[in-house]
Short mmCIF file of C-alpha atoms and ligand atoms in Angstrom, two decimals:
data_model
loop_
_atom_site.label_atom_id
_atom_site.label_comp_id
_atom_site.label_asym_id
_atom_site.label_seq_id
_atom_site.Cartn_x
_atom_site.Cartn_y
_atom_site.Cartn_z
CA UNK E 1 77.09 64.26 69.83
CA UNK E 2 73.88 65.70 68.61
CA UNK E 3 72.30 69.34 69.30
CA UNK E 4 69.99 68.08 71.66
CA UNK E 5 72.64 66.64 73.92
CA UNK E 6 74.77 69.33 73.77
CA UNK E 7 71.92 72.07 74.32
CA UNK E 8 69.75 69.83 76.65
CA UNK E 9 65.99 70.95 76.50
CA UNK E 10 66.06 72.68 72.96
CA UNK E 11 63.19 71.73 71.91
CA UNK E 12 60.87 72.48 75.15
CA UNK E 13 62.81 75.79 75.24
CA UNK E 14 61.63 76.69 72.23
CA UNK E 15 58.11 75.31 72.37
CA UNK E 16 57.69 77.40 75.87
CA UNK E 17 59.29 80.47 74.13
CA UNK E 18 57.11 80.56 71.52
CA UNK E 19 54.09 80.23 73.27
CA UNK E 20 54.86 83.08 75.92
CA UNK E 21 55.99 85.13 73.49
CA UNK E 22 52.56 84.91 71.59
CA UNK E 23 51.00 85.60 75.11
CA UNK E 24 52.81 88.59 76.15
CA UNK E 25 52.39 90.23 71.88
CA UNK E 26 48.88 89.52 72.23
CA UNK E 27 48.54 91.48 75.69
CA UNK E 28 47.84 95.19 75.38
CA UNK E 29 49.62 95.59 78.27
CA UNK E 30 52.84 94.32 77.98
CA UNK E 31 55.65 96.64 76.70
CA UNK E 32 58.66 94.37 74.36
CA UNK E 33 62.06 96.03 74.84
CA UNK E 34 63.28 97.21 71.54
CA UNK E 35 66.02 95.09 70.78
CA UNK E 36 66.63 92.01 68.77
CA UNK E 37 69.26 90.60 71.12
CA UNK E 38 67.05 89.12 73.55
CA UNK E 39 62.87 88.73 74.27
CA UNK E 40 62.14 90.73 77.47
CA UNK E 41 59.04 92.83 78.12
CA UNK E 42 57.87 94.97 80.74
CA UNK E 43 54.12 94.97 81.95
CA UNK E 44 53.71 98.28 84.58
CA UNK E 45 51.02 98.17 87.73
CA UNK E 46 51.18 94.64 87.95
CA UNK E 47 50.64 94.34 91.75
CA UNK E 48 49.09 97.46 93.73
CA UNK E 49 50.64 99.22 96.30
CA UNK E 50 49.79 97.16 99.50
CA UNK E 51 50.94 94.25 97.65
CA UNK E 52 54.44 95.10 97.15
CA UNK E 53 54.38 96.51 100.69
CA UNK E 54 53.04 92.94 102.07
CA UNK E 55 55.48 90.99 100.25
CA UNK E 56 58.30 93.43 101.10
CA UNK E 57 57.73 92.56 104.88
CA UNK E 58 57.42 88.69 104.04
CA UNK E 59 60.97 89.31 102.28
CA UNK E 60 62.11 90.60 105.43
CA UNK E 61 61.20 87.62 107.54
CA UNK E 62 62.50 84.78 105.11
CA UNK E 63 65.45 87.10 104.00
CA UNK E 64 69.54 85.29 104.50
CA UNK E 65 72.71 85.88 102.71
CA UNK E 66 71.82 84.90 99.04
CA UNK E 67 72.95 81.48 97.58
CA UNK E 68 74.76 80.38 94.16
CA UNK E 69 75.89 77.47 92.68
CA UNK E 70 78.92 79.37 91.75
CA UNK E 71 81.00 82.01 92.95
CA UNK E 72 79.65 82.96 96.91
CA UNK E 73 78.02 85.92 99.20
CA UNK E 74 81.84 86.11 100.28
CA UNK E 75 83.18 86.43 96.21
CA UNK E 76 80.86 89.65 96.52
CA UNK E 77 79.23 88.12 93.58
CA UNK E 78 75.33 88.14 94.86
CA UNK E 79 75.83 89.85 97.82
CA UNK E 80 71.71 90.69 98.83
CA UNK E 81 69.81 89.09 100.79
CA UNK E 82 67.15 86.05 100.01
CA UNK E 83 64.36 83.80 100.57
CA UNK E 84 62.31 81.17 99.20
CA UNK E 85 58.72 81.97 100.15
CA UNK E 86 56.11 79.37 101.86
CA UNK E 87 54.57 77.52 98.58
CA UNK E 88 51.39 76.54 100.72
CA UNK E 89 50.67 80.28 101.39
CA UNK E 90 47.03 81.85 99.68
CA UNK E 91 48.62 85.28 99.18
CA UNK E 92 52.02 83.83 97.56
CA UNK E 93 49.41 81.18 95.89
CA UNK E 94 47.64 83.76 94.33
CA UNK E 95 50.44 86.33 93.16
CA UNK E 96 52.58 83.16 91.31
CA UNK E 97 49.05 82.25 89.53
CA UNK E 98 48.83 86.08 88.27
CA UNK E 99 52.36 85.66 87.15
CA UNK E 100 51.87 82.13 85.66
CA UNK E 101 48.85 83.66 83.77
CA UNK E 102 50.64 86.65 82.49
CA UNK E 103 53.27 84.22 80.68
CA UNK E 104 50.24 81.78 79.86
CA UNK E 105 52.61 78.91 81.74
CA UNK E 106 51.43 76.01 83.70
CA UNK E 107 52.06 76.48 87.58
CA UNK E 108 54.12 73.55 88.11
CA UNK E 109 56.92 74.53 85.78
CA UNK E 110 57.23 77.38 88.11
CA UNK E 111 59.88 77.37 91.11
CA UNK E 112 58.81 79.25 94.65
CA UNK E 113 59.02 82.57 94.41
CA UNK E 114 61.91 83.88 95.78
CA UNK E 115 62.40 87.12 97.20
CA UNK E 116 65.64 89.30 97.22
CA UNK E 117 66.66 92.25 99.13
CA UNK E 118 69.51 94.74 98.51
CA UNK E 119 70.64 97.74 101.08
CA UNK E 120 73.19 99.78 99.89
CA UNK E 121 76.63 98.65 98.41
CA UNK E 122 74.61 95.06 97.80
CA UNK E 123 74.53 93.71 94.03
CA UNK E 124 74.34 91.00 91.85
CA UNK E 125 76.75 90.79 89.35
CA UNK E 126 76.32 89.90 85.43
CA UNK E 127 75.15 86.27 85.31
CA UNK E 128 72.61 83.93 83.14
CA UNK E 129 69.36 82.71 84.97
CA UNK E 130 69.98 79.56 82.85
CA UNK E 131 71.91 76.62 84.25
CA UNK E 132 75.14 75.38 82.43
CA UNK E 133 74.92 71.79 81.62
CA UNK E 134 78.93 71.65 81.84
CA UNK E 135 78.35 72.32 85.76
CA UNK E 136 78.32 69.90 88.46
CA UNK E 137 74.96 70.84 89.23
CA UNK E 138 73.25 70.26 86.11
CA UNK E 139 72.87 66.39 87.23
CA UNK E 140 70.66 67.49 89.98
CA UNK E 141 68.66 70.10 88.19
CA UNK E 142 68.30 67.92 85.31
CA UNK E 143 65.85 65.58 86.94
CA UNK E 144 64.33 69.18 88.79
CA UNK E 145 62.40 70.41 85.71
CA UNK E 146 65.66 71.36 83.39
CA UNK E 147 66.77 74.18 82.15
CA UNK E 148 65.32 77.64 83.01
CA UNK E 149 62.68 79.00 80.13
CA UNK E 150 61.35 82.07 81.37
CA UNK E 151 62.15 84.80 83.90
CA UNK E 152 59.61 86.78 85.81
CA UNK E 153 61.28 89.36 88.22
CA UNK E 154 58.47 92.16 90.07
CA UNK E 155 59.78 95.25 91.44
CA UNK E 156 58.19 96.46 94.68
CA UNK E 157 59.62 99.54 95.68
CA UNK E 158 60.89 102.72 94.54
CA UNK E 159 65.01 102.44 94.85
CA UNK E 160 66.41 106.36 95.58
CA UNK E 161 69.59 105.61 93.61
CA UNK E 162 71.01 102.98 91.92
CA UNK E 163 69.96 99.05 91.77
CA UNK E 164 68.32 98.97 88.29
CA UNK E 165 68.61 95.97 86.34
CA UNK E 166 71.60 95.88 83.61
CA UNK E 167 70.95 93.84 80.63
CA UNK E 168 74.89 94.42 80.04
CA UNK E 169 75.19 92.83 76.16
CA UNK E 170 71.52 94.73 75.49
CA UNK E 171 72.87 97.99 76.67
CA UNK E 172 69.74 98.97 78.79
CA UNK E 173 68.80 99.46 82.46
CA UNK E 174 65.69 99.05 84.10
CA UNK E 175 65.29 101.13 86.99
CA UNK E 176 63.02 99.59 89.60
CA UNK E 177 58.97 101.05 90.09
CA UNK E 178 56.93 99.45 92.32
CA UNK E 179 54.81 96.91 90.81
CA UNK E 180 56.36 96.47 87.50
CA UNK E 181 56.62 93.49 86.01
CA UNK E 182 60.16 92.25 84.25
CA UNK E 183 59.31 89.22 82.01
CA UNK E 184 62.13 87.62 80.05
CA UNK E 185 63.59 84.39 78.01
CA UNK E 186 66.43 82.90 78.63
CA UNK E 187 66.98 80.84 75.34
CA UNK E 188 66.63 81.88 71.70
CA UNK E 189 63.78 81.56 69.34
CA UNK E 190 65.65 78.15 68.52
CA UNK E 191 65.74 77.21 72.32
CA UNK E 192 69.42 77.76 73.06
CA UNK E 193 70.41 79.51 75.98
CA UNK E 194 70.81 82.96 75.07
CA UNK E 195 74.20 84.64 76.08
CA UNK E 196 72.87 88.20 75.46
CA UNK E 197 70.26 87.63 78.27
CA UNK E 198 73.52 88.47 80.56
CA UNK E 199 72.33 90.72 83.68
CA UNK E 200 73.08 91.89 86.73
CA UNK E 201 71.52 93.63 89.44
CA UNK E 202 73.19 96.86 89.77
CA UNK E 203 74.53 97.82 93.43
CA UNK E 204 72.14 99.88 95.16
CA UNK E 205 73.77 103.35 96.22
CA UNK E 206 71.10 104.59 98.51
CA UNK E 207 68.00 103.17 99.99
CA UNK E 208 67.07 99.83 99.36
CA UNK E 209 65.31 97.51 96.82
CA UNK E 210 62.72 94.40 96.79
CA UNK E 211 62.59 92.19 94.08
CA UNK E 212 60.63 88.73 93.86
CA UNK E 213 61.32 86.67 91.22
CA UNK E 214 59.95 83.53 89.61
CA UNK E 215 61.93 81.13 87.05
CA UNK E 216 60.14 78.69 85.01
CA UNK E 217 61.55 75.45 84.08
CA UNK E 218 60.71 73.46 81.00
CA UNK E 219 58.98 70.88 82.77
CA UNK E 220 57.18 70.43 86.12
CA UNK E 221 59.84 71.53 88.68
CA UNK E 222 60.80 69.45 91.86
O1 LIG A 1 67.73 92.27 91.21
C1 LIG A 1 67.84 92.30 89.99
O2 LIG A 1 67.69 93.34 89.35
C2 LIG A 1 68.21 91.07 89.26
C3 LIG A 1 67.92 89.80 90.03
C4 LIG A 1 68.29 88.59 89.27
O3 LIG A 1 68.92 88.65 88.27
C5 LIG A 1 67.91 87.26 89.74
O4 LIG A 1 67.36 87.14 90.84
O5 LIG A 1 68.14 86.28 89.00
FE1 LIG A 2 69.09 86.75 87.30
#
């Protein structure tokens, strides 16, 4: 078997890597994460304040017991709440394009935003954004775009304790701000799927916290 069958996608991951990672160095705004296990970077004051509140009542109305492939809301495994938002809305419209322009990616490799709740005692344990190709799913997200490049994650709201987000081989936690920006890629400089990009979302021990997220694919999704 060669590389490229056994890590399908290497070569787009790596072409997409590269060219967000020159995007986010060359933006005075963005903040890289010291480490040299994995590319993330944080860009602060992203969305303004009535932003994150508007999307954080849109969360609430699309908001069910959140999904996996693996493991289940019953496992405890991803026990928030979740919810694809409407793709034909101008506000959600307009907040993926400032996201797809921050990463310097084409829209269409971009899934719907989806947007996550946690109340307290809620969590998502350590797991990869990328798909495993060993998995029965693979088949089906194959032909959806491939395997996930990018990550874009935006925190909304101020959490009063816990829910930051682990990065457990990294060895750092983000704690959530309102508006921030969480940008990271989820294969190496080579385009493999990078273990260390292992995360969770920490249980929330009092109040709760809004995320939206956005993964890219390698090519167009759907
Ligand atoms: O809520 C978090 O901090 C992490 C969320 C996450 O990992 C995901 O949605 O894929
Ligand atoms: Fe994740």
């Amino acid at each position: 078997m060669t590389t490229s069958t056994m890590t399908p996608d290497k070569d787009a991951l790596a072409r997409v890597g590269k060219s967000v990672r020159k995007r986010l160095d060359a933006d005075p705004k963005a903040y890289k994460v010291p480490t040299d296990k994995a590319e993330i970077y944080a860009i602060g004051e992203f969305l303004s304040a009535s932003e994150c509140k508007k999307l954080m009542m849109m969360i609430d109305v699309v908001a069910q017991p959140s999904t996996l492939y693996e493991g289940t809301y019953k496992d405890g495994f991803r026990t928030s709440y979740s919810g694809n938002f409407d793709s034909h809305d101008q506000f959600v419209q307009g907040i993926s394009r400032r996201m797809d322009d921050a990463l310097g990616l084409p829209g269409k490799l971009g899934e719907t935003i989806q947007g996550q709740r946690y109340l307290p005692g809620q969590q998502f344990k350590p797991h990869h954004d990328y798909f495993y190709p060993t998995e029965e799913y693979w088949e089906r997200e194959r032909k959806n775009g491939g395997q996930r490049s990018w990550t874009a994650m935006l925190f909304l709201n101020h959490v009063e304790a816990g829910g930051a987000t682990n990065f457990t081989n990294v060895g750092i936690n983000i704690e959530p701000k309102p508006g921030v920006l969480l940008a990271w890629n989820n294969a190496t400089v080579e385009g493999i799927p990078n273990e260390d990009t292992l995360h969770a979302g920490t249980p929330v021990d009092q109040g709760v916290k809004y995320v939206i997220t956005r993964w890219y694919r390698t090519r167009k999704w759907g």
